[in-house]
PDB file of C-alpha atoms in Angstrom:
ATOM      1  CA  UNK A 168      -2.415  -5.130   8.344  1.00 61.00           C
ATOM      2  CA  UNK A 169      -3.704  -2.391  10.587  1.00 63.00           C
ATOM      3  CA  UNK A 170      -2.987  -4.620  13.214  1.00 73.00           C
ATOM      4  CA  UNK A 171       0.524  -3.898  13.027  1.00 80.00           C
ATOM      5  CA  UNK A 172       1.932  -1.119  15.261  1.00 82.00           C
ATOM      6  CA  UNK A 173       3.618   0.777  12.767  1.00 84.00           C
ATOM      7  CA  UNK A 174       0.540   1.011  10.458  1.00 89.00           C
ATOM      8  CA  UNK A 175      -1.726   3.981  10.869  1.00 92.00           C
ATOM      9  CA  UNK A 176      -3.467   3.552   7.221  1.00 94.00           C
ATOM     10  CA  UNK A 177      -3.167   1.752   4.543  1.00 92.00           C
ATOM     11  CA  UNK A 178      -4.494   1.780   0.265  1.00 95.00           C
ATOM     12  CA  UNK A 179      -4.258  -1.406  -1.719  1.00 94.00           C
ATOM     13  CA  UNK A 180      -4.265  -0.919  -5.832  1.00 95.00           C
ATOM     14  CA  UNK A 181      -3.964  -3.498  -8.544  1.00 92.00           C
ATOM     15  CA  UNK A 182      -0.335  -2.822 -10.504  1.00 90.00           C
ATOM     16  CA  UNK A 183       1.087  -4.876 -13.406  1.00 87.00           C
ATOM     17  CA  UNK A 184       2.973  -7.534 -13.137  1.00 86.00           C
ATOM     18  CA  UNK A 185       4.584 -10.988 -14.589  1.00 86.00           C
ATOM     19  CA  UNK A 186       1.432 -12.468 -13.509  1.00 77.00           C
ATOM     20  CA  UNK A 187      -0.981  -9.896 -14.686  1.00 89.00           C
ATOM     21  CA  UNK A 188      -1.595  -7.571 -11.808  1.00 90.00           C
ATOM     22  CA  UNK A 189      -0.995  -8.183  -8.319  1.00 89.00           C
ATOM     23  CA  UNK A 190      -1.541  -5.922  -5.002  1.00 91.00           C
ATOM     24  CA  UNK A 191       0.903  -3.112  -3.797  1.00 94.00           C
ATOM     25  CA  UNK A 192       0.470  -1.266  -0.932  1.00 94.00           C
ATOM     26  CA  UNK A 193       0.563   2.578   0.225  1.00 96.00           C
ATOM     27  CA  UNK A 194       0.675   2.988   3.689  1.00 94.00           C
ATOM     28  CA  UNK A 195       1.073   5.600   6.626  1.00 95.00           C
ATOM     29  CA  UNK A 196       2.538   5.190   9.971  1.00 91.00           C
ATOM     30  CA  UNK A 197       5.323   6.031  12.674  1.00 90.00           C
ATOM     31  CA  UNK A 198       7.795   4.447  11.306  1.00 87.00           C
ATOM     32  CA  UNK A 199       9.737   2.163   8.601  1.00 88.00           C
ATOM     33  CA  UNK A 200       8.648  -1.115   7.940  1.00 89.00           C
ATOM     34  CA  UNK A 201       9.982  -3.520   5.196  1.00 89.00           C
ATOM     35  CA  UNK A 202       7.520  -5.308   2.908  1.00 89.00           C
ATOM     36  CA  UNK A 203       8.438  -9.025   4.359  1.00 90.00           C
ATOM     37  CA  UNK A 204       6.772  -7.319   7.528  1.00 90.00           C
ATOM     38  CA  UNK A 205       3.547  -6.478   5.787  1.00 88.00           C
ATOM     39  CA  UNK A 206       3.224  -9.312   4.826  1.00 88.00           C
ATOM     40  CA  UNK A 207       4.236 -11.570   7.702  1.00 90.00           C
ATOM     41  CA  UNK A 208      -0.023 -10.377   7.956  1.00 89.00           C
ATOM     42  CA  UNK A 209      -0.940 -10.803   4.892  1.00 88.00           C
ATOM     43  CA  UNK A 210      -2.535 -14.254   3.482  1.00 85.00           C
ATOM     44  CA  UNK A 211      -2.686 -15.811  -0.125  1.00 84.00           C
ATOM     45  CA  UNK A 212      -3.064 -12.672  -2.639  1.00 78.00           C
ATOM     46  CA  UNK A 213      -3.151  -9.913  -0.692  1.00 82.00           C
ATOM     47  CA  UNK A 214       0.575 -10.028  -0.264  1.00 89.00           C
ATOM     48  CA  UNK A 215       2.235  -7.243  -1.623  1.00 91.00           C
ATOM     49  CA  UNK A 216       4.541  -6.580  -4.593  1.00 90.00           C
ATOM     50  CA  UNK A 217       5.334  -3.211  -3.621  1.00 91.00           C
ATOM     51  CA  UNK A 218       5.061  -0.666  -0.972  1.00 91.00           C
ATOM     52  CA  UNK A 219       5.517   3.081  -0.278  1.00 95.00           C
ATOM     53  CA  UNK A 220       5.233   4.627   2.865  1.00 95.00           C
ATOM     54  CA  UNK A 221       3.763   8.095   2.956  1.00 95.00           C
ATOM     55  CA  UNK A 222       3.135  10.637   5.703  1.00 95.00           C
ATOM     56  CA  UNK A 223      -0.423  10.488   4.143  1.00 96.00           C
ATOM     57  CA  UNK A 224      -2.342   8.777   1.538  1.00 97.00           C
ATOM     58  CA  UNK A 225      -3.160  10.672  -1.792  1.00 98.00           C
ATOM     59  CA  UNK A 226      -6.979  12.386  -1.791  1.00 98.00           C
ATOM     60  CA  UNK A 227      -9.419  13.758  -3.728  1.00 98.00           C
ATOM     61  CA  UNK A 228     -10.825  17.296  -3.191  1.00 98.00           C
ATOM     62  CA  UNK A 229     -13.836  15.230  -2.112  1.00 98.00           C
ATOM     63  CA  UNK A 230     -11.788  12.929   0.576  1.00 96.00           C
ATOM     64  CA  UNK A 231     -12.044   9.829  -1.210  1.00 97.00           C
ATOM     65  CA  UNK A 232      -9.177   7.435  -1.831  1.00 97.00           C
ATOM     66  CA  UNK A 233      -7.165   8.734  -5.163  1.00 98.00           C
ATOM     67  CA  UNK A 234      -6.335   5.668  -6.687  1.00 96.00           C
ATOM     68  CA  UNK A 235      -4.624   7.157  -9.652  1.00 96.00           C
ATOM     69  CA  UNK A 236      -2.554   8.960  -7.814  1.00 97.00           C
ATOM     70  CA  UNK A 237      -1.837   6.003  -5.609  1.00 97.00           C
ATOM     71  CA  UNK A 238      -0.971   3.886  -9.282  1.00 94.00           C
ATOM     72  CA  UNK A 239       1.668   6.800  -9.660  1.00 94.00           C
ATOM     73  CA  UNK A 240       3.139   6.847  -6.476  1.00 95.00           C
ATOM     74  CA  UNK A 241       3.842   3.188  -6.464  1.00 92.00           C
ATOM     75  CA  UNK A 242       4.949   3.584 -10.405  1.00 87.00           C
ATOM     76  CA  UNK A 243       7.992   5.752  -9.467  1.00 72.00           C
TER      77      UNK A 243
END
């Protein structure tokens, strides 16, 4: 996916869905994409449900990814 112009970063997390739980995406970059170019990259499961793009991806105090956050972000 990063090798995609208009991707600077990029978080995957597990969310619910009508087959148990598949991937959405959080990403930063330049500018708009649309999911069907996401995953124009992506193979087999990794394809995404979902995606929000951010001007940066949710942290912890300590830097690392903040995957709950990330759930909630993708939740609303």
């Amino acid at each position: 996916m990063l090798q995609l112009d208009s991707v600077r970063q990029a978080m995957a997390v597990a969310v619910a869905s009508k087959w148990g739980q598949s991937a959405a995406l959080l990403i930063t970059g330049p500018k708009p994409l649309e999911l069907a170019e996401l995953n124009a990259v992506l193979e087999g499961p990794a394809k995404a449900i979902a995606f929000r793009q951010l001007d940066e991806l949710p942290r912890l105090e300590s830097g690392k990814p903040d995957y709950q956050a990330a759930k909630q972000l993708l939740a609303d």
